[in-house]
Short mmCIF file of N, CA and C in Angstrom, two decimals:
data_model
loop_
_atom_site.label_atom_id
_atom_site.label_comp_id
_atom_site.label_asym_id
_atom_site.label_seq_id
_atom_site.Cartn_x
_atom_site.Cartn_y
_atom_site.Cartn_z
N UNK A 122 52.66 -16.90 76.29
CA UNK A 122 52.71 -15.97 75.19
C UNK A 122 51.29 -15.52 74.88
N UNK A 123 51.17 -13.93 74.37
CA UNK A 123 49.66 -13.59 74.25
C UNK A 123 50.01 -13.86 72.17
N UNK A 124 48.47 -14.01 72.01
CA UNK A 124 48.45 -14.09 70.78
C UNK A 124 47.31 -13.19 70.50
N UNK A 125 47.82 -12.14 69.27
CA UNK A 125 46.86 -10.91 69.13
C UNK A 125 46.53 -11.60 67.59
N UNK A 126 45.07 -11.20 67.37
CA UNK A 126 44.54 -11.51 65.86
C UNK A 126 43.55 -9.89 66.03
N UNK A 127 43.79 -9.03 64.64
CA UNK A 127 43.12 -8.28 64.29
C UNK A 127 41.75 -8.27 65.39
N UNK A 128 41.55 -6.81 66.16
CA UNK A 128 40.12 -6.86 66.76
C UNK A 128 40.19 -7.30 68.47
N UNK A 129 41.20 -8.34 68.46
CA UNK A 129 41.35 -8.55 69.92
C UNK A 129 41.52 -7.93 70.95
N UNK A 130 40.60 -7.87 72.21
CA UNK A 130 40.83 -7.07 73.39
C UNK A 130 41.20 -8.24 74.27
N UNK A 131 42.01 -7.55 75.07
CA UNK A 131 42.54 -8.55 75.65
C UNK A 131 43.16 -7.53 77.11
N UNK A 132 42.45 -8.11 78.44
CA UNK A 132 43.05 -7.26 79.35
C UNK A 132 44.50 -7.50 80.14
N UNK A 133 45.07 -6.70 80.48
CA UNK A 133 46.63 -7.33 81.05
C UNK A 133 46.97 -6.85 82.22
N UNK A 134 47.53 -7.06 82.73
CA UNK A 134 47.75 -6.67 84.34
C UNK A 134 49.57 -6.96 84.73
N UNK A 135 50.01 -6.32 85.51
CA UNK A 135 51.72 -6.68 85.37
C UNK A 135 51.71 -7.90 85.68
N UNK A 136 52.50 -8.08 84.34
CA UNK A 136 53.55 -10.02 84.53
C UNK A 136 52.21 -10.47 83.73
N UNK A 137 50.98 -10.29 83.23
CA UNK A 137 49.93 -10.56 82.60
C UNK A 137 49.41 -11.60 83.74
N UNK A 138 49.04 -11.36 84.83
CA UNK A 138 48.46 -11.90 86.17
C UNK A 138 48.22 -11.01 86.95
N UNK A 139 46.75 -10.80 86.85
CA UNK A 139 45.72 -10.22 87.77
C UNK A 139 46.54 -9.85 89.56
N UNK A 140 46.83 -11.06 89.85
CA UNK A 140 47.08 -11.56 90.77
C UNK A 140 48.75 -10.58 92.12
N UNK A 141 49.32 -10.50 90.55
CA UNK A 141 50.62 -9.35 90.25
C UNK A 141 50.74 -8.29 90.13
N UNK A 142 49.31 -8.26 90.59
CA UNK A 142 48.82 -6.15 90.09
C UNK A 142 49.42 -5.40 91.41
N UNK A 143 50.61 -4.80 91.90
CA UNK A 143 50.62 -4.52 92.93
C UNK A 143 50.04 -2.75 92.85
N UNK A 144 49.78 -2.46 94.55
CA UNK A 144 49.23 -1.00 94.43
C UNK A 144 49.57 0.29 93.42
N UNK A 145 48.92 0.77 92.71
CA UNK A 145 49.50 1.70 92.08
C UNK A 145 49.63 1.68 90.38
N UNK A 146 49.76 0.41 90.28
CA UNK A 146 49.87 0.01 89.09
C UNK A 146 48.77 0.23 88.28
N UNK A 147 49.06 0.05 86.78
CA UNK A 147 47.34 0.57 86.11
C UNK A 147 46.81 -0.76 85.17
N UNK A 148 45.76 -1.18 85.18
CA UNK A 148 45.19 -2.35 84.66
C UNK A 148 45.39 -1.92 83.10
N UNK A 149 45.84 -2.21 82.21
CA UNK A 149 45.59 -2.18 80.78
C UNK A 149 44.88 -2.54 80.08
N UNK A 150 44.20 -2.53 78.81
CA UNK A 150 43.28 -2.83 78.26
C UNK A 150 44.35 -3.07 76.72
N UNK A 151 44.39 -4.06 76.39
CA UNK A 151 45.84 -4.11 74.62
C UNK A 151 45.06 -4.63 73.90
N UNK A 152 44.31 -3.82 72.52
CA UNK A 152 44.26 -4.06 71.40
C UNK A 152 45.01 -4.21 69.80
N UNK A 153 45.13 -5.22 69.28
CA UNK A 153 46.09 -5.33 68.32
C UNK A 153 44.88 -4.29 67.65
N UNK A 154 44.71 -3.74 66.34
CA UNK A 154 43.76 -2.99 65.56
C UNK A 154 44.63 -3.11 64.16
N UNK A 155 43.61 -2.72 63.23
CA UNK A 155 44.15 -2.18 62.25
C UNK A 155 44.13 -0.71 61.51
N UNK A 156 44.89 -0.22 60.39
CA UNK A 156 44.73 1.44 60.46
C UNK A 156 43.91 1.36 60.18
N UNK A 157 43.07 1.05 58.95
CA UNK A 157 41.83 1.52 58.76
C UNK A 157 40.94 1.44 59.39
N UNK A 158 40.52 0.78 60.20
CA UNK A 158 39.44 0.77 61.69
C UNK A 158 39.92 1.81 62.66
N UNK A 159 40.90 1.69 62.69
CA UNK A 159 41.71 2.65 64.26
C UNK A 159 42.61 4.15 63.81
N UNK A 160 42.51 4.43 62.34
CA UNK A 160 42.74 5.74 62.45
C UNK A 160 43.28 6.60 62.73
N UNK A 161 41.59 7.06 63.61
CA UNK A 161 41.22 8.14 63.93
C UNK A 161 41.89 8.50 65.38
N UNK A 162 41.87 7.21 66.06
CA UNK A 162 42.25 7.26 67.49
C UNK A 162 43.74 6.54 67.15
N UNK A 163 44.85 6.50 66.31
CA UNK A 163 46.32 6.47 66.38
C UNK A 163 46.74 7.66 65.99
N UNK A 164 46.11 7.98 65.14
CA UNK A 164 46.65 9.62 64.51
C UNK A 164 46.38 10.46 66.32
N UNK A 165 44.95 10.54 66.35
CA UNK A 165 44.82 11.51 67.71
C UNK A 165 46.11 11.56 68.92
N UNK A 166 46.50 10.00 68.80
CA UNK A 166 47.53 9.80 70.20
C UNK A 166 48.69 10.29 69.68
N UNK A 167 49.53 9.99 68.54
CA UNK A 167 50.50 10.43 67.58
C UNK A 167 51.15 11.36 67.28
N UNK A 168 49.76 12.04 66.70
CA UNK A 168 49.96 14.10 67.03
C UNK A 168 50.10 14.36 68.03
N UNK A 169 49.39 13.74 69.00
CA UNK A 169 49.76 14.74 70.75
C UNK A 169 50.78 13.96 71.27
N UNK A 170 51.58 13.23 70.51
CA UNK A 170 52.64 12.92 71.10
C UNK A 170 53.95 13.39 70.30
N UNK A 171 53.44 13.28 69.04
CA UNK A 171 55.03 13.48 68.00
C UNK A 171 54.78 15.05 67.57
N UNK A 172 53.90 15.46 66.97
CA UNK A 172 53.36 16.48 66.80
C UNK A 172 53.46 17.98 67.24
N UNK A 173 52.62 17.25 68.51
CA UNK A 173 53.11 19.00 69.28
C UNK A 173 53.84 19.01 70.07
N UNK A 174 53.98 17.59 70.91
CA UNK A 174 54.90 17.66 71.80
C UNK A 174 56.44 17.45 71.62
N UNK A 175 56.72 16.49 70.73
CA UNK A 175 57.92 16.77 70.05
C UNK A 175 58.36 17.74 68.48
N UNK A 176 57.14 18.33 68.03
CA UNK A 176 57.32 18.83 66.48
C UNK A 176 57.93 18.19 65.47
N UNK A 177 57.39 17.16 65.67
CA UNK A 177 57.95 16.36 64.58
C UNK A 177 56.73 16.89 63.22
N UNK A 178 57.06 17.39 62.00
CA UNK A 178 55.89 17.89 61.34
C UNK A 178 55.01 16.45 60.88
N UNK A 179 53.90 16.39 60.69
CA UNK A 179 52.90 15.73 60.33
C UNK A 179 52.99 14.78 59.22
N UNK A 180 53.92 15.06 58.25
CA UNK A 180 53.87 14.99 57.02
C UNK A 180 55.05 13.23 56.93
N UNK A 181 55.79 14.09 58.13
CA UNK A 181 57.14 13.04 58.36
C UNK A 181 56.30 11.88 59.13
N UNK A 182 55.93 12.29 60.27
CA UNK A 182 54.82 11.24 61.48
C UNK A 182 54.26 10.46 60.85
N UNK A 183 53.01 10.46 59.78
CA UNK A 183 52.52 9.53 58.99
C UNK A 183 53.32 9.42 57.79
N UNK A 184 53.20 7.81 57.39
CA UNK A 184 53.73 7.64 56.28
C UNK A 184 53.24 6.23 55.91
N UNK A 185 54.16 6.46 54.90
CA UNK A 185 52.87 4.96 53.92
C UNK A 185 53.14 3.04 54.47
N UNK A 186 54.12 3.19 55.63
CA UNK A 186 54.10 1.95 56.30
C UNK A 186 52.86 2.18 57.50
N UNK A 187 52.40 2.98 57.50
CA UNK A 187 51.04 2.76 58.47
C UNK A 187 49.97 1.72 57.90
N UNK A 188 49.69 1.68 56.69
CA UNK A 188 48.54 0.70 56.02
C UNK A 188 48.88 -0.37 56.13
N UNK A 189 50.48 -0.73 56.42
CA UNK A 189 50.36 -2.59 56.42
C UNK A 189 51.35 -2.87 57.55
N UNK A 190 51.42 -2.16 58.08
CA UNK A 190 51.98 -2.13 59.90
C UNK A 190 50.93 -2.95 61.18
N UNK A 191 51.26 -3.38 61.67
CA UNK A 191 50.63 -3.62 62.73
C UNK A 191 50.68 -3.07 63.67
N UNK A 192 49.60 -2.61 64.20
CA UNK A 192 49.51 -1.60 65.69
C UNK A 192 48.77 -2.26 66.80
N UNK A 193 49.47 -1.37 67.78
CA UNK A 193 48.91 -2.07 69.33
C UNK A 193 48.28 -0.76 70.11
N UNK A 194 47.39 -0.18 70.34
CA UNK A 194 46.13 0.73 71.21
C UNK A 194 46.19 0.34 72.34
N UNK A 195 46.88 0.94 73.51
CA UNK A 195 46.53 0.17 75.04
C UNK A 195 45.50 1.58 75.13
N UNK A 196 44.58 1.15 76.19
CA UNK A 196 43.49 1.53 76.81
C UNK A 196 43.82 1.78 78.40
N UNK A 197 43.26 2.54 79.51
CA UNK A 197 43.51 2.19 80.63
C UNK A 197 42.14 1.77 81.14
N UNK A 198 41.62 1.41 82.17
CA UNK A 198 40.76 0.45 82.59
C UNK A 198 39.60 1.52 82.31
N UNK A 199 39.00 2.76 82.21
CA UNK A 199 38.06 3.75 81.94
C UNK A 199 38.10 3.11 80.24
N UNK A 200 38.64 2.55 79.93
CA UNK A 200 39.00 2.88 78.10
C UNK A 200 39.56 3.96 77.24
N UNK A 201 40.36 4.86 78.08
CA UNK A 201 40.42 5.48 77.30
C UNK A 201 42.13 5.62 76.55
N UNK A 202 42.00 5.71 75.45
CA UNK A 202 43.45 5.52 74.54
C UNK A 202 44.33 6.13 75.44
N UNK A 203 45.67 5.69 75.44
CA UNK A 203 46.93 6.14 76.28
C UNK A 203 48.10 5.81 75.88
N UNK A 204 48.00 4.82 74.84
CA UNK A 204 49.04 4.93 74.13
C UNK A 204 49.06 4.00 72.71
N UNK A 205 50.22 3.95 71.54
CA UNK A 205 50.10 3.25 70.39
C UNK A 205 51.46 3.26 70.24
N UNK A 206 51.94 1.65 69.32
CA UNK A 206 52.85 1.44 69.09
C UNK A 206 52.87 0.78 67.60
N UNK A 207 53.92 0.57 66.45
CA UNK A 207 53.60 -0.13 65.28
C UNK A 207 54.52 -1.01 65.47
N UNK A 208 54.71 -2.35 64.56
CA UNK A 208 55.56 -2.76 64.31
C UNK A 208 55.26 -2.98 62.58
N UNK A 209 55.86 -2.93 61.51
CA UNK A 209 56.21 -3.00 60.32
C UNK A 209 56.66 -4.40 60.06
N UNK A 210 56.23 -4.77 58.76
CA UNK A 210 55.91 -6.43 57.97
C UNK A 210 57.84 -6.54 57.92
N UNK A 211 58.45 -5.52 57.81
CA UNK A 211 59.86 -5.79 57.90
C UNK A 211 60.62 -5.51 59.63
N UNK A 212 59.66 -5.47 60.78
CA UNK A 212 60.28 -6.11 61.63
C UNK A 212 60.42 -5.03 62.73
N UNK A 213 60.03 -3.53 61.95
CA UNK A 213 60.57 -2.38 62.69
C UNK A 213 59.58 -2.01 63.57
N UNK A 214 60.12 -1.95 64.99
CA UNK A 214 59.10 -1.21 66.29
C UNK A 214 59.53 0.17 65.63
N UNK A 215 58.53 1.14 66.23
CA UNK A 215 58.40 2.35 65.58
C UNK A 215 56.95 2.87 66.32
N UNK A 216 57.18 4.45 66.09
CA UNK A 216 56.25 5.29 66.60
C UNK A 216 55.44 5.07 67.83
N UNK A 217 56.25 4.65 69.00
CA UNK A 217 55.70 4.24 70.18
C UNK A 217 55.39 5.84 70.95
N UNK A 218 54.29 6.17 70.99
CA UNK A 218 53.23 7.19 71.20
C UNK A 218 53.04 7.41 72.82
N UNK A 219 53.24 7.71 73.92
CA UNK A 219 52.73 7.32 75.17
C UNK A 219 52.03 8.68 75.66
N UNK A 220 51.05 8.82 76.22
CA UNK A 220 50.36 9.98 76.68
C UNK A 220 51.30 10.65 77.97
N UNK A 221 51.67 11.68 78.14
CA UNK A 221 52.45 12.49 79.19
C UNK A 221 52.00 11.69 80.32
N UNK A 222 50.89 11.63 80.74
CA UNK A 222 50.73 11.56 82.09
C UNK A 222 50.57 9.74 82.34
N UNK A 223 50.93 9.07 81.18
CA UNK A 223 50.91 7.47 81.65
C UNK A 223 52.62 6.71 80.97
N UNK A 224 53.05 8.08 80.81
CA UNK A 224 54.65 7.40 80.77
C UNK A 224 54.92 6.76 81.84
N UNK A 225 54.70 5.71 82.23
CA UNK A 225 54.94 4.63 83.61
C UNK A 225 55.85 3.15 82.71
N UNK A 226 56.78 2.65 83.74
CA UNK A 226 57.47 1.44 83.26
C UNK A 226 56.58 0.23 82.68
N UNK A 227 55.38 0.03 83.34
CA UNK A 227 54.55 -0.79 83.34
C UNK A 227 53.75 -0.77 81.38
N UNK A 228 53.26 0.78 81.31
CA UNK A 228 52.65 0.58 79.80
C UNK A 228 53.59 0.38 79.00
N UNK A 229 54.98 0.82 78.88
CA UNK A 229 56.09 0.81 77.87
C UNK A 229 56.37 -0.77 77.67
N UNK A 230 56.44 -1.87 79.21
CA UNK A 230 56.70 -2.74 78.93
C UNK A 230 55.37 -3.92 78.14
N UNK A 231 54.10 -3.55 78.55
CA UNK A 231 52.82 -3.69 77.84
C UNK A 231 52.95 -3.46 76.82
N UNK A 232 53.33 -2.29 76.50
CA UNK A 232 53.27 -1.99 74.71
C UNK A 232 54.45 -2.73 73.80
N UNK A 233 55.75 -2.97 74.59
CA UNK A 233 56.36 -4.03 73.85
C UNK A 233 56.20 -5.29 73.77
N UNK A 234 55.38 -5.87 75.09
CA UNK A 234 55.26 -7.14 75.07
C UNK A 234 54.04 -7.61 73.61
N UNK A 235 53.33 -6.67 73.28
CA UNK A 235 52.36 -6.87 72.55
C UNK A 235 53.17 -6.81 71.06
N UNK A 236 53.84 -5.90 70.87
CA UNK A 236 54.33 -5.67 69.74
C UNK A 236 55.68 -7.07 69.56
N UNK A 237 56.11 -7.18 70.68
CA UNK A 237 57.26 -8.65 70.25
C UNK A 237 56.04 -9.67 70.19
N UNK A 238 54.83 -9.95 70.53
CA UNK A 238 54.48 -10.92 70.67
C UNK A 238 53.81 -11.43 69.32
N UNK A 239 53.52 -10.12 68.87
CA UNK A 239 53.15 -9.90 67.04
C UNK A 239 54.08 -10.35 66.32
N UNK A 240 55.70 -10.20 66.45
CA UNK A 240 55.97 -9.98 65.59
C UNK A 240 57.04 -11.64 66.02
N UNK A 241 56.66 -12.56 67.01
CA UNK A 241 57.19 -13.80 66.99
C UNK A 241 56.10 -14.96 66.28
N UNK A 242 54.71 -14.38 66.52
CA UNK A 242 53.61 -14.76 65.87
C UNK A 242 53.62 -14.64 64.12
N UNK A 243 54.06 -13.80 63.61
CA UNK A 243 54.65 -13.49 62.57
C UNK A 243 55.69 -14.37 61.94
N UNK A 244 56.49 -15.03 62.92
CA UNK A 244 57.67 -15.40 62.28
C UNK A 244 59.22 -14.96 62.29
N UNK A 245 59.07 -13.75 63.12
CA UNK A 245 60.37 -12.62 62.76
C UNK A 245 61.49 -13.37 63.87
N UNK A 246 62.51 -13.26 63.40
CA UNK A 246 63.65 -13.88 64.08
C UNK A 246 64.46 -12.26 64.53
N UNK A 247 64.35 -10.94 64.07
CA UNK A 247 64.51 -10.24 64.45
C UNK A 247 64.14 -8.49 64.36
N UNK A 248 63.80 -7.81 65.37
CA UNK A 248 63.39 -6.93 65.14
C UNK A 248 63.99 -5.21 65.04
N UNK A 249 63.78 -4.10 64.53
CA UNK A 249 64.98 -2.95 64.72
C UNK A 249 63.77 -1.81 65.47
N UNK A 250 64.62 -0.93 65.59
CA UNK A 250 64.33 0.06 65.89
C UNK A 250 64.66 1.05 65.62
N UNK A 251 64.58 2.82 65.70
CA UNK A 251 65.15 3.80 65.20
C UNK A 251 65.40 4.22 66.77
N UNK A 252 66.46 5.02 66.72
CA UNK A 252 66.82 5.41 68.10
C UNK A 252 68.13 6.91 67.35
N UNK A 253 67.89 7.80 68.52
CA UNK A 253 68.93 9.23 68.50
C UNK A 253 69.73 8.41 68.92
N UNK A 254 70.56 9.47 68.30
CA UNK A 254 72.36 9.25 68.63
C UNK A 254 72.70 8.86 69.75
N UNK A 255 72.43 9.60 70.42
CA UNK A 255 72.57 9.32 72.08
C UNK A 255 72.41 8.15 72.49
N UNK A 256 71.11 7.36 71.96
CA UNK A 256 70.82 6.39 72.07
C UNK A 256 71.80 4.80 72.14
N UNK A 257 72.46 5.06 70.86
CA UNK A 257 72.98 4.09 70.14
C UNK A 257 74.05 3.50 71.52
N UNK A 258 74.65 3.74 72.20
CA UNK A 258 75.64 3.29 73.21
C UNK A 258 74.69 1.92 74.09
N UNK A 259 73.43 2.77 74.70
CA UNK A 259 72.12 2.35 75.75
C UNK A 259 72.34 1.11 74.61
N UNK A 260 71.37 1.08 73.86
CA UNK A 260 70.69 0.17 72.75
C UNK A 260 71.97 -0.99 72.14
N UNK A 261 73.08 -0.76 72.46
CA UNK A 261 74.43 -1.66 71.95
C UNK A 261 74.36 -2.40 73.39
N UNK A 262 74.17 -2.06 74.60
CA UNK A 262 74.65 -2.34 75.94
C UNK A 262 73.24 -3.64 76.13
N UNK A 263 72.35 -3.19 75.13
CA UNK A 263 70.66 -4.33 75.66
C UNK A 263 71.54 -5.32 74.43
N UNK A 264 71.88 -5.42 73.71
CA UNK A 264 72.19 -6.63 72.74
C UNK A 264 71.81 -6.11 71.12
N UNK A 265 71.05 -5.04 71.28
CA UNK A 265 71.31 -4.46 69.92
C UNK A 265 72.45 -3.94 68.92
N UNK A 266 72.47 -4.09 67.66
CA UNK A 266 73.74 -3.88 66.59
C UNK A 266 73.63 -2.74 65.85
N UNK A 267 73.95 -1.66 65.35
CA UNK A 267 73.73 -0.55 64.31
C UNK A 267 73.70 -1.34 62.84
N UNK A 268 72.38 -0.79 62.25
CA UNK A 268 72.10 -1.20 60.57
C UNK A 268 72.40 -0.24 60.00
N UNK A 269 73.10 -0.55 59.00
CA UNK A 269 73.41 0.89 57.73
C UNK A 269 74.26 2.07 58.37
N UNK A 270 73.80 3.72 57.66
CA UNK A 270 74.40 4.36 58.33
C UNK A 270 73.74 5.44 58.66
N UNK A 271 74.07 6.70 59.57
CA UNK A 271 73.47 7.45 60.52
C UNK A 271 72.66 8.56 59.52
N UNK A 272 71.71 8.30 59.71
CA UNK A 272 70.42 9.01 58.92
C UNK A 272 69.53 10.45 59.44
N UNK A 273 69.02 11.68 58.60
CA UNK A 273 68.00 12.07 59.18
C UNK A 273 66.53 11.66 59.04
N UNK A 274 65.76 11.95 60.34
CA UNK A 274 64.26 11.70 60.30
C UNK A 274 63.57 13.26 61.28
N UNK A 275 63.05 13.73 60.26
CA UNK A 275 62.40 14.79 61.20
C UNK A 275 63.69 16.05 61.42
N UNK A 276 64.73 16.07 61.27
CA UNK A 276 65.93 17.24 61.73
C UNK A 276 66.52 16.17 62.70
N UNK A 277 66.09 15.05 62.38
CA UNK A 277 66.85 14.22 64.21
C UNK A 277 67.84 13.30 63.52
N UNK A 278 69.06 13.36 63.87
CA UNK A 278 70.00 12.39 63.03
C UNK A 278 69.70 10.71 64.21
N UNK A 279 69.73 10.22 63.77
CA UNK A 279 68.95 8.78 63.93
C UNK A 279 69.82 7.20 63.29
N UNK A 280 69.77 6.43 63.97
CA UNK A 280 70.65 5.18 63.67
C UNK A 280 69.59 4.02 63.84
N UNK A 281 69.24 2.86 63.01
CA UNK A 281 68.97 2.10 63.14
C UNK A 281 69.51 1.14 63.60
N UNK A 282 68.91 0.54 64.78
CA UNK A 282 69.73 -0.53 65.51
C UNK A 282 68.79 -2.06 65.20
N UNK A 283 69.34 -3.32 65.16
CA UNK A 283 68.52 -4.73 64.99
C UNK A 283 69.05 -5.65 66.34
N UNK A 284 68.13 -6.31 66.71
CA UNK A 284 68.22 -7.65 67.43
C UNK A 284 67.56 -8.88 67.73
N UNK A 285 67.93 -9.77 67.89
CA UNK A 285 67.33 -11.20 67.93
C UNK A 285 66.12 -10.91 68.76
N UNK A 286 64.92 -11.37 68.69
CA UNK A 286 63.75 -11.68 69.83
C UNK A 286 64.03 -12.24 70.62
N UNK A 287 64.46 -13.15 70.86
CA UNK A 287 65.13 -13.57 72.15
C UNK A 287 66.04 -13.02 72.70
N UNK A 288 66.77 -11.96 72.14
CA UNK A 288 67.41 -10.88 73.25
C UNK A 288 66.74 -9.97 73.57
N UNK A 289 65.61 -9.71 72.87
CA UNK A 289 65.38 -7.91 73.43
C UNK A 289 64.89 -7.79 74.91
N UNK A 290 65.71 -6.86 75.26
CA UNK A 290 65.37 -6.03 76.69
C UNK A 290 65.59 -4.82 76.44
N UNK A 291 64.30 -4.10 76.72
CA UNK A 291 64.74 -2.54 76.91
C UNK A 291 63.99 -1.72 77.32
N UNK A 292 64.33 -1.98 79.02
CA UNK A 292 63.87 -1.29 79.90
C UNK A 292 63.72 0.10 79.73
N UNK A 293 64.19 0.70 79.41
CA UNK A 293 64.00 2.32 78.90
C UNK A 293 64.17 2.66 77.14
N UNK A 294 63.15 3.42 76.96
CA UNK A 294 62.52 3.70 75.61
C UNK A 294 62.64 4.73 75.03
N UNK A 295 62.97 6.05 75.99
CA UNK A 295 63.22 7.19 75.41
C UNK A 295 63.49 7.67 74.68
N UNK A 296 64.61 6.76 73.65
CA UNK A 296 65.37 7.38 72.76
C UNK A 296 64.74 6.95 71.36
N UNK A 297 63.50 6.09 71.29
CA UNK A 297 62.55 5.35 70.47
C UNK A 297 61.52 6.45 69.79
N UNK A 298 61.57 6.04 68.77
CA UNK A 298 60.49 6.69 67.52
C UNK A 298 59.80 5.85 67.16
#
């Protein structure tokens, strides 16, 4: 298990063994951060991900669980930002950010391993997610349950789904905010 404390760099490689890096693959660089240190460079990845590329307006994108959220900044081996993910003091993955050109299986599963690893370090026995409609079938089939009832966020009608940490698998992310 990795253990992130505020500030930590910490490099990762698939399976988190150097050794496992097969051709092609991209070395990561996973910082836990916090907003007020890191900002400048979550907003930057955020907007060019929720922003313009999906139009999600600005106003909706940030909101006031950013100040006591925990976030994860992967880096690629140059350093430079490529992607951000939060998880929330109540459990919720959220706003997983990935740059167009490093949507690869490898950072998505990096960026969750960091964010479950926060949030078992934490204490959480379970975590949710927001996911489109579409979604909700995929996300029932990994071991996830629907919370409450079918909501808008952004013009996007949206379902919150929860599951144990010891179940989550979810190989594909797409349908994730």
């Amino acid at each position: 298990m990795i253990i992130f404390q505020p500030g930590n760099r910490l490099k990762v490689r698939h399976n988190d063994v150097a050794d496992n890096l097969e051709a092609g693959q991209m070395a990561l660089i996973i910082k836990n951060v916090d907003w007020t240190s890191a900002k400048d460079k979550l907003t930057k990845l955020r907007e060019k991900v929720f922003v313009y590329e999906w139009r999600i307006p600005k106003e909706v994108e940030f909101d006031r669980q950013d100040t006591a959220a925990y976030h994860i900044l992967l880096l690629d081996e140059a350093g430079a930002e490529i992607a951000t993910g939060r998880l929330t003091p109540e459990g919720e993955i959220g706003r997983i950010a990935v740059l167009n050109s490093c949507r690869k299986p490898e950072v998505y599963q990096q960026l969750f391993a960091a964010l479950l690893a926060i949030a078992e370090q934490q204490g959480m026995q379970t975590v949710s997610v927001q996911c489109e409609l579409e979604g909700v079938n995929y996300y029932q089939q990994q071991g996830f349950r629907p919370v409450g009832a079918v909501y808008m966020d952004a013009g996007i009608p949206r379902q919150r789904m929860s599951c144990s940490i010891k179940q989550f698998s979810l190989p594909k992310v797409e349908f994730t905010h």
